GROMACS .gro file of N, CA and C in nm:
model
  450
    1MET      N    1   0.084  -0.118   0.000
    1MET     CA    2   0.000   0.000   0.000
    1MET      C    3   0.088   0.125   0.000
    2VAL      N    4   0.052   0.220  -0.080
    2VAL     CA    5   0.131   0.343  -0.092
    2VAL      C    6   0.075   0.449   0.002
    3LEU      N    7   0.166   0.516   0.071
    3LEU     CA    8   0.133   0.624   0.163
    3LEU      C    9   0.167   0.757   0.096
    4ILE      N   10   0.077   0.854   0.105
    4ILE     CA   11   0.107   0.989   0.059
    4ILE      C   12   0.140   1.070   0.183
    5ARG      N   13   0.256   1.139   0.181
    5ARG     CA   14   0.296   1.219   0.296
    5ARG      C   15   0.371   1.343   0.250
    6SER      N   16   0.388   1.437   0.341
    6SER     CA   17   0.464   1.557   0.311
    6SER      C   18   0.610   1.523   0.283
    7MET      N   19   0.669   1.595   0.192
    7MET     CA   20   0.809   1.579   0.158
    7MET      C   21   0.896   1.611   0.279
    8GLU      N   22   1.003   1.534   0.297
    8GLU     CA   23   1.097   1.554   0.407
    8GLU      C   24   1.238   1.568   0.352
    9GLN      N   25   1.328   1.617   0.436
    9GLN     CA   26   1.469   1.635   0.395
    9GLN      C   27   1.528   1.505   0.339
   10LYS      N   28   1.495   1.392   0.399
   10LYS     CA   29   1.550   1.264   0.355
   10LYS      C   30   1.510   1.229   0.212
   11ASP      N   31   1.406   1.292   0.159
   11ASP     CA   32   1.355   1.264   0.025
   11ASP      C   33   1.422   1.348  -0.083
   12LYS      N   34   1.497   1.450  -0.044
   12LYS     CA   35   1.546   1.553  -0.135
   12LYS      C   36   1.618   1.497  -0.257
   13LYS      N   37   1.715   1.411  -0.238
   13LYS     CA   38   1.795   1.360  -0.349
   13LYS      C   39   1.708   1.283  -0.450
   14GLU      N   40   1.624   1.196  -0.399
   14GLU     CA   41   1.542   1.116  -0.490
   14GLU      C   42   1.434   1.200  -0.558
   15VAL      N   43   1.376   1.296  -0.487
   15VAL     CA   44   1.277   1.384  -0.548
   15VAL      C   45   1.343   1.464  -0.660
   16LEU      N   46   1.463   1.517  -0.636
   16LEU     CA   47   1.534   1.591  -0.742
   16LEU      C   48   1.558   1.504  -0.864
   17ALA      N   49   1.592   1.378  -0.844
   17ALA     CA   50   1.614   1.287  -0.957
   17ALA      C   51   1.483   1.266  -1.034
   18MET      N   52   1.371   1.250  -0.962
   18MET     CA   53   1.242   1.233  -1.029
   18MET      C   54   1.202   1.362  -1.102
   19MET      N   55   1.231   1.476  -1.041
   19MET     CA   56   1.200   1.603  -1.106
   19MET      C   57   1.277   1.619  -1.237
   20ARG      N   58   1.402   1.578  -1.236
   20ARG     CA   59   1.482   1.589  -1.359
   20ARG      C   60   1.420   1.506  -1.469
   21VAL      N   61   1.376   1.383  -1.436
   21VAL     CA   62   1.310   1.298  -1.535
   21VAL      C   63   1.182   1.365  -1.585
   22PHE      N   64   1.101   1.416  -1.491
   22PHE     CA   65   0.974   1.480  -1.527
   22PHE      C   66   0.997   1.602  -1.615
   23TYR      N   67   1.090   1.689  -1.577
   23TYR     CA   68   1.111   1.813  -1.652
   23TYR      C   69   1.186   1.792  -1.783
   24ASP      N   70   1.244   1.678  -1.803
   24ASP     CA   71   1.307   1.645  -1.931
   24ASP      C   72   1.214   1.564  -2.021
   25SER      N   73   1.092   1.538  -1.975
   25SER     CA   74   0.998   1.456  -2.050
   25SER      C   75   0.905   1.543  -2.134
   26PRO      N   76   0.832   1.481  -2.226
   26PRO     CA   77   0.734   1.555  -2.305
   26PRO      C   78   0.613   1.603  -2.225
   27ALA      N   79   0.606   1.568  -2.097
   27ALA     CA   80   0.492   1.610  -2.015
   27ALA      C   81   0.494   1.759  -1.985
   28VAL      N   82   0.609   1.825  -2.004
   28VAL     CA   83   0.619   1.968  -1.980
   28VAL      C   84   0.677   2.037  -2.102
   29PHE      N   85   0.632   2.160  -2.126
   29PHE     CA   86   0.681   2.236  -2.242
   29PHE      C   87   0.819   2.295  -2.218
   30HIS      N   88   0.847   2.328  -2.093
   30HIS     CA   89   0.970   2.401  -2.059
   30HIS      C   90   1.051   2.319  -1.960
   31THR      N   91   1.175   2.290  -1.993
   31THR     CA   92   1.260   2.220  -1.898
   31THR      C   93   1.326   2.322  -1.807
   32SER      N   94   1.328   2.295  -1.680
   32SER     CA   95   1.386   2.386  -1.581
   32SER      C   96   1.528   2.342  -1.548
   33SER      N   97   1.608   2.440  -1.510
   33SER     CA   98   1.747   2.412  -1.472
   33SER      C   99   1.752   2.338  -1.339
   34ASP      N  100   1.864   2.273  -1.314
   34ASP     CA  101   1.884   2.205  -1.186
   34ASP      C  102   1.872   2.304  -1.070
   35GLU      N  103   1.919   2.427  -1.090
   35GLU     CA  104   1.912   2.528  -0.984
   35GLU      C  105   1.766   2.559  -0.948
   36VAL      N  106   1.680   2.571  -1.050
   36VAL     CA  107   1.538   2.597  -1.024
   36VAL      C  108   1.476   2.479  -0.951
   37LEU      N  109   1.506   2.357  -0.993
   37LEU     CA  110   1.449   2.240  -0.928
   37LEU      C  111   1.493   2.232  -0.782
   38LYS      N  112   1.620   2.260  -0.756
   38LYS     CA  113   1.670   2.261  -0.618
   38LYS      C  114   1.597   2.366  -0.535
   39ARG      N  115   1.575   2.483  -0.592
   39ARG     CA  116   1.504   2.589  -0.521
   39ARG      C  117   1.360   2.545  -0.492
   40ASP      N  118   1.296   2.478  -0.587
   40ASP     CA  119   1.160   2.428  -0.566
   40ASP      C  120   1.155   2.335  -0.445
   41VAL      N  121   1.247   2.240  -0.440
   41VAL     CA  122   1.248   2.145  -0.328
   41VAL      C  123   1.278   2.216  -0.198
   42GLU      N  124   1.376   2.305  -0.198
   42GLU     CA  125   1.409   2.380  -0.076
   42GLU      C  126   1.289   2.460  -0.028
   43ASP      N  127   1.216   2.521  -0.120
   43ASP     CA  128   1.098   2.598  -0.081
   43ASP      C  129   0.990   2.507  -0.021
   44CYS      N  130   0.977   2.386  -0.073
   44CYS     CA  131   0.882   2.290  -0.015
   44CYS      C  132   0.922   2.251   0.126
   45LEU      N  133   1.052   2.242   0.149
   45LEU     CA  134   1.102   2.195   0.278
   45LEU      C  135   1.117   2.306   0.381
   46ASN      N  136   1.111   2.430   0.339
   46ASN     CA  137   1.131   2.543   0.429
   46ASN      C  138   1.001   2.619   0.453
   47ASP      N  139   1.010   2.744   0.479
   47ASP     CA  140   0.894   2.822   0.523
   47ASP      C  141   0.820   2.894   0.411
   48MET      N  142   0.839   2.856   0.286
   48MET     CA  143   0.768   2.921   0.176
   48MET      C  144   0.619   2.883   0.187
   49PRO      N  145   0.531   2.980   0.213
   49PRO     CA  146   0.390   2.946   0.237
   49PRO      C  147   0.310   2.912   0.111
   50PHE      N  148   0.366   2.932  -0.007
   50PHE     CA  149   0.288   2.916  -0.130
   50PHE      C  150   0.308   2.782  -0.200
   51VAL      N  151   0.400   2.700  -0.152
   51VAL     CA  152   0.430   2.573  -0.219
   51VAL      C  153   0.442   2.463  -0.115
   52GLU      N  154   0.400   2.343  -0.154
   52GLU     CA  155   0.409   2.228  -0.066
   52GLU      C  156   0.440   2.105  -0.150
   53GLY      N  157   0.524   2.018  -0.095
   53GLY     CA  158   0.563   1.897  -0.166
   53GLY      C  159   0.517   1.772  -0.094
   54PHE      N  160   0.487   1.670  -0.173
   54PHE     CA  161   0.440   1.541  -0.121
   54PHE      C  162   0.515   1.429  -0.192
   55VAL      N  163   0.524   1.315  -0.127
   55VAL     CA  164   0.580   1.196  -0.191
   55VAL      C  165   0.483   1.080  -0.174
   56PHE      N  166   0.494   0.986  -0.267
   56PHE     CA  167   0.423   0.859  -0.259
   56PHE      C  168   0.527   0.759  -0.209
   57GLU      N  169   0.499   0.695  -0.098
   57GLU     CA  170   0.596   0.605  -0.036
   57GLU      C  171   0.537   0.465  -0.026
   58GLU      N  172   0.612   0.368  -0.076
   58GLU     CA  173   0.573   0.227  -0.060
   58GLU      C  174   0.687   0.157   0.012
   59GLY      N  175   0.661   0.120   0.136
   59GLY     CA  176   0.768   0.066   0.219
   59GLY      C  177   0.875   0.173   0.236
   60SER      N  178   0.998   0.141   0.200
   60SER     CA  179   1.106   0.239   0.209
   60SER      C  180   1.135   0.304   0.073
   61ALA      N  181   1.055   0.271  -0.029
   61ALA     CA  182   1.078   0.324  -0.164
   61ALA      C  183   0.984   0.439  -0.194
   62LEU      N  184   1.034   0.537  -0.269
   62LEU     CA  185   0.950   0.645  -0.317
   62LEU      C  186   0.896   0.608  -0.454
   63ALA      N  187   0.765   0.618  -0.471
   63ALA     CA  188   0.699   0.582  -0.596
   63ALA      C  189   0.675   0.704  -0.683
   64GLY      N  190   0.687   0.825  -0.625
   64GLY     CA  191   0.664   0.947  -0.701
   64GLY      C  192   0.659   1.066  -0.610
   65TYR      N  193   0.628   1.181  -0.670
   65TYR     CA  194   0.618   1.304  -0.593
   65TYR      C  195   0.513   1.395  -0.656
   66ALA      N  196   0.470   1.492  -0.579
   66ALA     CA  197   0.377   1.595  -0.628
   66ALA      C  198   0.410   1.726  -0.559
   67MET      N  199   0.384   1.836  -0.627
   67MET     CA  200   0.400   1.969  -0.568
   67MET      C  201   0.277   2.051  -0.602
   68ILE      N  202   0.232   2.126  -0.502
   68ILE     CA  203   0.119   2.216  -0.523
   68ILE      C  204   0.163   2.358  -0.492
   69SER      N  205   0.095   2.453  -0.552
   69SER     CA  206   0.109   2.592  -0.510
   69SER      C  207  -0.028   2.640  -0.465
   70LYS      N  208  -0.027   2.738  -0.376
   70LYS     CA  209  -0.151   2.788  -0.316
   70LYS      C  210  -0.171   2.933  -0.357
   71GLY      N  211  -0.293   2.966  -0.391
   71GLY     CA  212  -0.326   3.102  -0.427
   71GLY      C  213  -0.471   3.131  -0.394
   72TYR      N  214  -0.513   3.248  -0.430
   72TYR     CA  215  -0.651   3.291  -0.406
   72TYR      C  216  -0.718   3.312  -0.541
   73THR      N  217  -0.839   3.264  -0.555
   73THR     CA  218  -0.915   3.287  -0.677
   73THR      C  219  -1.029   3.384  -0.648
   74THR      N  220  -1.021   3.500  -0.711
   74THR     CA  221  -1.129   3.598  -0.692
   74THR      C  222  -1.256   3.554  -0.764
   75GLU      N  223  -1.240   3.476  -0.869
   75GLU     CA  224  -1.356   3.429  -0.944
   75GLU      C  225  -1.446   3.339  -0.858
   76TYR      N  226  -1.384   3.260  -0.771
   76TYR     CA  227  -1.459   3.168  -0.686
   76TYR      C  228  -1.454   3.207  -0.539
   77GLY      N  229  -1.377   3.311  -0.506
   77GLY     CA  230  -1.377   3.366  -0.371
   77GLY      C  231  -1.315   3.277  -0.266
   78GLY      N  232  -1.195   3.230  -0.290
   78GLY     CA  233  -1.129   3.149  -0.187
   78GLY      C  234  -0.999   3.087  -0.234
   79LEU      N  235  -0.953   2.992  -0.154
   79LEU     CA  236  -0.826   2.924  -0.177
   79LEU      C  237  -0.830   2.841  -0.304
   80CYS      N  238  -0.726   2.855  -0.386
   80CYS     CA  239  -0.709   2.774  -0.506
   80CYS      C  240  -0.582   2.692  -0.490
   81ILE      N  241  -0.594   2.563  -0.509
   81ILE     CA  242  -0.478   2.473  -0.504
   81ILE      C  243  -0.444   2.436  -0.648
   82TRP      N  244  -0.322   2.466  -0.688
   82TRP     CA  245  -0.274   2.439  -0.822
   82TRP      C  246  -0.178   2.321  -0.815
   83LEU      N  247  -0.212   2.211  -0.879
   83LEU     CA  248  -0.122   2.096  -0.885
   83LEU      C  249  -0.015   2.128  -0.989
   84GLU      N  250   0.104   2.159  -0.942
   84GLU     CA  251   0.214   2.200  -1.028
   84GLU      C  252   0.284   2.080  -1.091
   85ASP      N  253   0.318   1.983  -1.010
   85ASP     CA  254   0.391   1.865  -1.056
   85ASP      C  255   0.321   1.740  -1.004
   86LEU      N  256   0.314   1.640  -1.087
   86LEU     CA  257   0.270   1.507  -1.047
   86LEU      C  258   0.352   1.408  -1.129
   87TYR      N  259   0.441   1.337  -1.061
   87TYR     CA  260   0.525   1.239  -1.128
   87TYR      C  261   0.517   1.108  -1.051
   88ILE      N  262   0.487   1.003  -1.123
   88ILE     CA  263   0.483   0.869  -1.066
   88ILE      C  264   0.577   0.782  -1.149
   89LYS      N  265   0.666   0.712  -1.081
   89LYS     CA  266   0.761   0.624  -1.151
   89LYS      C  267   0.684   0.522  -1.235
   90PRO      N  268   0.738   0.486  -1.352
   90PRO     CA  269   0.665   0.396  -1.444
   90PRO      C  270   0.614   0.268  -1.379
   91GLU      N  271   0.691   0.208  -1.292
   91GLU     CA  272   0.650   0.080  -1.233
   91GLU      C  273   0.534   0.095  -1.135
   92TYR      N  274   0.498   0.216  -1.097
   92TYR     CA  275   0.388   0.241  -1.004
   92TYR      C  276   0.266   0.303  -1.072
   93ARG      N  277   0.275   0.326  -1.200
   93ARG     CA  278   0.163   0.388  -1.272
   93ARG      C  279   0.047   0.292  -1.289
   94ARG      N  280  -0.070   0.349  -1.311
   94ARG     CA  281  -0.194   0.274  -1.332
   94ARG      C  282  -0.232   0.191  -1.209
   95GLN      N  283  -0.196   0.242  -1.091
   95GLN     CA  284  -0.233   0.177  -0.966
   95GLN      C  285  -0.321   0.267  -0.879
   96GLY      N  286  -0.371   0.376  -0.936
   96GLY     CA  287  -0.463   0.463  -0.863
   96GLY      C  288  -0.396   0.570  -0.779
   97LEU      N  289  -0.265   0.591  -0.797
   97LEU     CA  290  -0.196   0.689  -0.713
   97LEU      C  291  -0.240   0.832  -0.743
   98GLY      N  292  -0.260   0.864  -0.870
   98GLY     CA  293  -0.305   0.998  -0.906
   98GLY      C  294  -0.441   1.027  -0.844
   99SER      N  295  -0.532   0.934  -0.856
   99SER     CA  296  -0.665   0.952  -0.797
   99SER      C  297  -0.657   0.962  -0.646
  100ALA      N  298  -0.569   0.883  -0.585
  100ALA     CA  299  -0.551   0.890  -0.440
  100ALA      C  300  -0.498   1.027  -0.399
  101LEU      N  301  -0.410   1.085  -0.479
  101LEU     CA  302  -0.358   1.218  -0.448
  101LEU      C  303  -0.470   1.321  -0.448
  102PHE      N  304  -0.559   1.315  -0.546
  102PHE     CA  305  -0.668   1.412  -0.552
  102PHE      C  306  -0.756   1.403  -0.427
  103GLY      N  307  -0.787   1.283  -0.385
  103GLY     CA  308  -0.865   1.266  -0.262
  103GLY      C  309  -0.791   1.319  -0.140
  104TYR      N  310  -0.662   1.291  -0.135
  104TYR     CA  311  -0.577   1.337  -0.025
  104TYR      C  312  -0.576   1.490  -0.017
  105LEU      N  313  -0.560   1.555  -0.132
  105LEU     CA  314  -0.555   1.701  -0.134
  105LEU      C  315  -0.689   1.762  -0.096
  106GLU      N  316  -0.799   1.701  -0.140
  106GLU     CA  317  -0.931   1.753  -0.106
  106GLU      C  318  -0.957   1.739   0.045
  107GLU      N  319  -0.908   1.632   0.106
  107GLU     CA  320  -0.922   1.616   0.251
  107GLU      C  321  -0.830   1.713   0.325
  108ARG      N  322  -0.711   1.735   0.274
  108ARG     CA  323  -0.613   1.823   0.338
  108ARG      C  324  -0.656   1.970   0.330
  109TYR      N  325  -0.721   2.007   0.221
  109TYR     CA  326  -0.763   2.145   0.199
  109TYR      C  327  -0.915   2.152   0.178
  110PRO      N  328  -0.994   2.121   0.280
  110PRO     CA  329  -1.140   2.124   0.263
  110PRO      C  330  -1.193   2.264   0.237
  111GLU      N  331  -1.115   2.366   0.272
  111GLU     CA  332  -1.158   2.504   0.251
  111GLU      C  333  -1.133   2.552   0.108
  112ALA      N  334  -1.060   2.474   0.028
  112ALA     CA  335  -1.031   2.514  -0.110
  112ALA      C  336  -1.159   2.519  -0.192
  113VAL      N  337  -1.170   2.623  -0.274
  113VAL     CA  338  -1.287   2.638  -0.360
  113VAL      C  339  -1.257   2.597  -0.503
  114ARG      N  340  -1.129   2.576  -0.533
  114ARG     CA  341  -1.091   2.536  -0.669
  114ARG      C  342  -0.959   2.461  -0.666
  115PHE      N  343  -0.951   2.357  -0.749
  115PHE     CA  344  -0.827   2.284  -0.773
  115PHE      C  345  -0.798   2.295  -0.922
  116LYS      N  346  -0.673   2.322  -0.956
  116LYS     CA  347  -0.635   2.340  -1.096
  116LYS      C  348  -0.512   2.256  -1.129
  117LEU      N  349  -0.497   2.224  -1.256
  117LEU     CA  350  -0.377   2.157  -1.305
  117LEU      C  351  -0.366   2.181  -1.454
  118GLU      N  352  -0.247   2.153  -1.507
  118GLU     CA  353  -0.224   2.158  -1.650
  118GLU      C  354  -0.191   2.018  -1.699
  119VAL      N  355  -0.226   1.991  -1.824
  119VAL     CA  356  -0.196   1.861  -1.882
  119VAL      C  357  -0.175   1.880  -2.033
  120GLU      N  358  -0.082   1.805  -2.087
  120GLU     CA  359  -0.060   1.805  -2.232
  120GLU      C  360  -0.181   1.739  -2.299
  121ARG      N  361  -0.227   1.796  -2.408
  121ARG     CA  362  -0.345   1.742  -2.478
  121ARG      C  363  -0.324   1.598  -2.521
  122GLU      N  364  -0.200   1.560  -2.550
  122GLU     CA  365  -0.170   1.426  -2.598
  122GLU      C  366  -0.166   1.322  -2.486
  123ASN      N  367  -0.166   1.366  -2.361
  123ASN     CA  368  -0.152   1.275  -2.248
  123ASN      C  369  -0.290   1.220  -2.209
  124GLU      N  370  -0.342   1.133  -2.295
  124GLU     CA  371  -0.478   1.082  -2.280
  124GLU      C  372  -0.499   1.004  -2.151
  125GLY      N  373  -0.398   0.928  -2.108
  125GLY     CA  374  -0.411   0.852  -1.983
  125GLY      C  375  -0.429   0.943  -1.864
  126ALA      N  376  -0.349   1.049  -1.858
  126ALA     CA  377  -0.360   1.144  -1.747
  126ALA      C  378  -0.495   1.216  -1.752
  127ILE      N  379  -0.537   1.255  -1.870
  127ILE     CA  380  -0.665   1.325  -1.884
  127ILE      C  381  -0.779   1.238  -1.833
  128LYS      N  382  -0.777   1.109  -1.864
  128LYS     CA  383  -0.882   1.018  -1.816
  128LYS      C  384  -0.880   1.009  -1.664
  129THR      N  385  -0.760   1.003  -1.605
  129THR     CA  386  -0.749   1.000  -1.459
  129THR      C  387  -0.806   1.126  -1.399
  130TYR      N  388  -0.772   1.240  -1.456
  130TYR     CA  389  -0.820   1.368  -1.403
  130TYR      C  390  -0.971   1.379  -1.417
  131GLU      N  391  -1.025   1.335  -1.530
  131GLU     CA  392  -1.170   1.340  -1.550
  131GLU      C  393  -1.242   1.251  -1.450
  132ARG      N  394  -1.188   1.132  -1.422
  132ARG     CA  395  -1.249   1.043  -1.323
  132ARG      C  396  -1.251   1.107  -1.184
  133SER      N  397  -1.157   1.198  -1.160
  133SER     CA  398  -1.150   1.267  -1.030
  133SER      C  399  -1.230   1.396  -1.029
  134GLY      N  400  -1.305   1.423  -1.136
  134GLY     CA  401  -1.394   1.538  -1.139
  134GLY      C  402  -1.341   1.661  -1.209
  135TYR      N  403  -1.222   1.653  -1.268
  135TYR     CA  404  -1.165   1.768  -1.339
  135TYR      C  405  -1.222   1.776  -1.479
  136GLY      N  406  -1.233   1.898  -1.529
  136GLY     CA  407  -1.281   1.920  -1.664
  136GLY      C  408  -1.192   2.021  -1.735
  137ILE      N  409  -1.205   2.027  -1.866
  137ILE     CA  410  -1.128   2.120  -1.947
  137ILE      C  411  -1.175   2.263  -1.917
  138SER      N  412  -1.080   2.351  -1.890
  138SER     CA  413  -1.111   2.490  -1.864
  138SER      C  414  -1.136   2.562  -1.996
  139PRO      N  415  -1.236   2.650  -2.000
  139PRO     CA  416  -1.261   2.725  -2.123
  139PRO      C  417  -1.164   2.841  -2.143
  140TYR      N  418  -1.080   2.867  -2.044
  140TYR     CA  419  -0.987   2.978  -2.055
  140TYR      C  420  -0.867   2.942  -2.141
  141PHE      N  421  -0.814   3.040  -2.209
  141PHE     CA  422  -0.689   3.029  -2.283
  141PHE      C  423  -0.583   3.094  -2.196
  142GLU      N  424  -0.485   3.018  -2.154
  142GLU     CA  425  -0.384   3.068  -2.060
  142GLU      C  426  -0.275   3.146  -2.131
  143MET      N  427  -0.232   3.255  -2.069
  143MET     CA  428  -0.121   3.335  -2.118
  143MET      C  429  -0.023   3.353  -2.003
  144THR      N  430   0.106   3.357  -2.033
  144THR     CA  431   0.207   3.373  -1.929
  144THR      C  432   0.314   3.470  -1.976
  145LYS      N  433   0.385   3.523  -1.882
  145LYS     CA  434   0.503   3.605  -1.909
  145LYS      C  435   0.609   3.563  -1.809
  146GLU      N  436   0.717   3.506  -1.858
  146GLU     CA  437   0.824   3.460  -1.772
  146GLU      C  438   0.923   3.573  -1.745
  147MET      N  439   0.964   3.581  -1.620
  147MET     CA  440   1.058   3.684  -1.577
  147MET      C  441   1.186   3.616  -1.527
  148GLY      N  442   1.297   3.638  -1.590
  148GLY     CA  443   1.422   3.579  -1.545
  148GLY      C  444   1.434   3.433  -1.579
  149GLU      N  445   1.527   3.368  -1.509
  149GLU     CA  446   1.554   3.226  -1.534
  149GLU      C  447   1.439   3.144  -1.481
  150GLY      N  448   1.408   3.036  -1.551
  150GLY     CA  449   1.299   2.950  -1.505
  150GLY      C  450   1.311   2.813  -1.549
   0.00000   0.00000   0.00000
């Protein structure tokens, strides 16, 4: 049975390795530098109030990781949880871990009024998982402006 728990210092090296695989994969449009990934993990482990990291643990092995960011949505009037990263090692996929994470986050943040995530259109397996968990395609067209290294 896999346990979902908050990221700890002991997880840092393995989470960074999983992040490198995730950010070098077709699942993301932009690959981030090692420095950015290290900062992400450090922020999860320290006092940064806007980001939180989780791991999937089976026995003494890590099966994957997830990171969320927290914000406020004026459209819905409350806390918005944005699933930034979700990576599950290949040997642990299709075992319900993604769906378990969604339930875990909803229990952890019952005050949240919105949960958001991004997905590549071609990632049909992930889209099906997200739809089974109640997510739908947003009608908004997203625009971004990157500042500095990312």
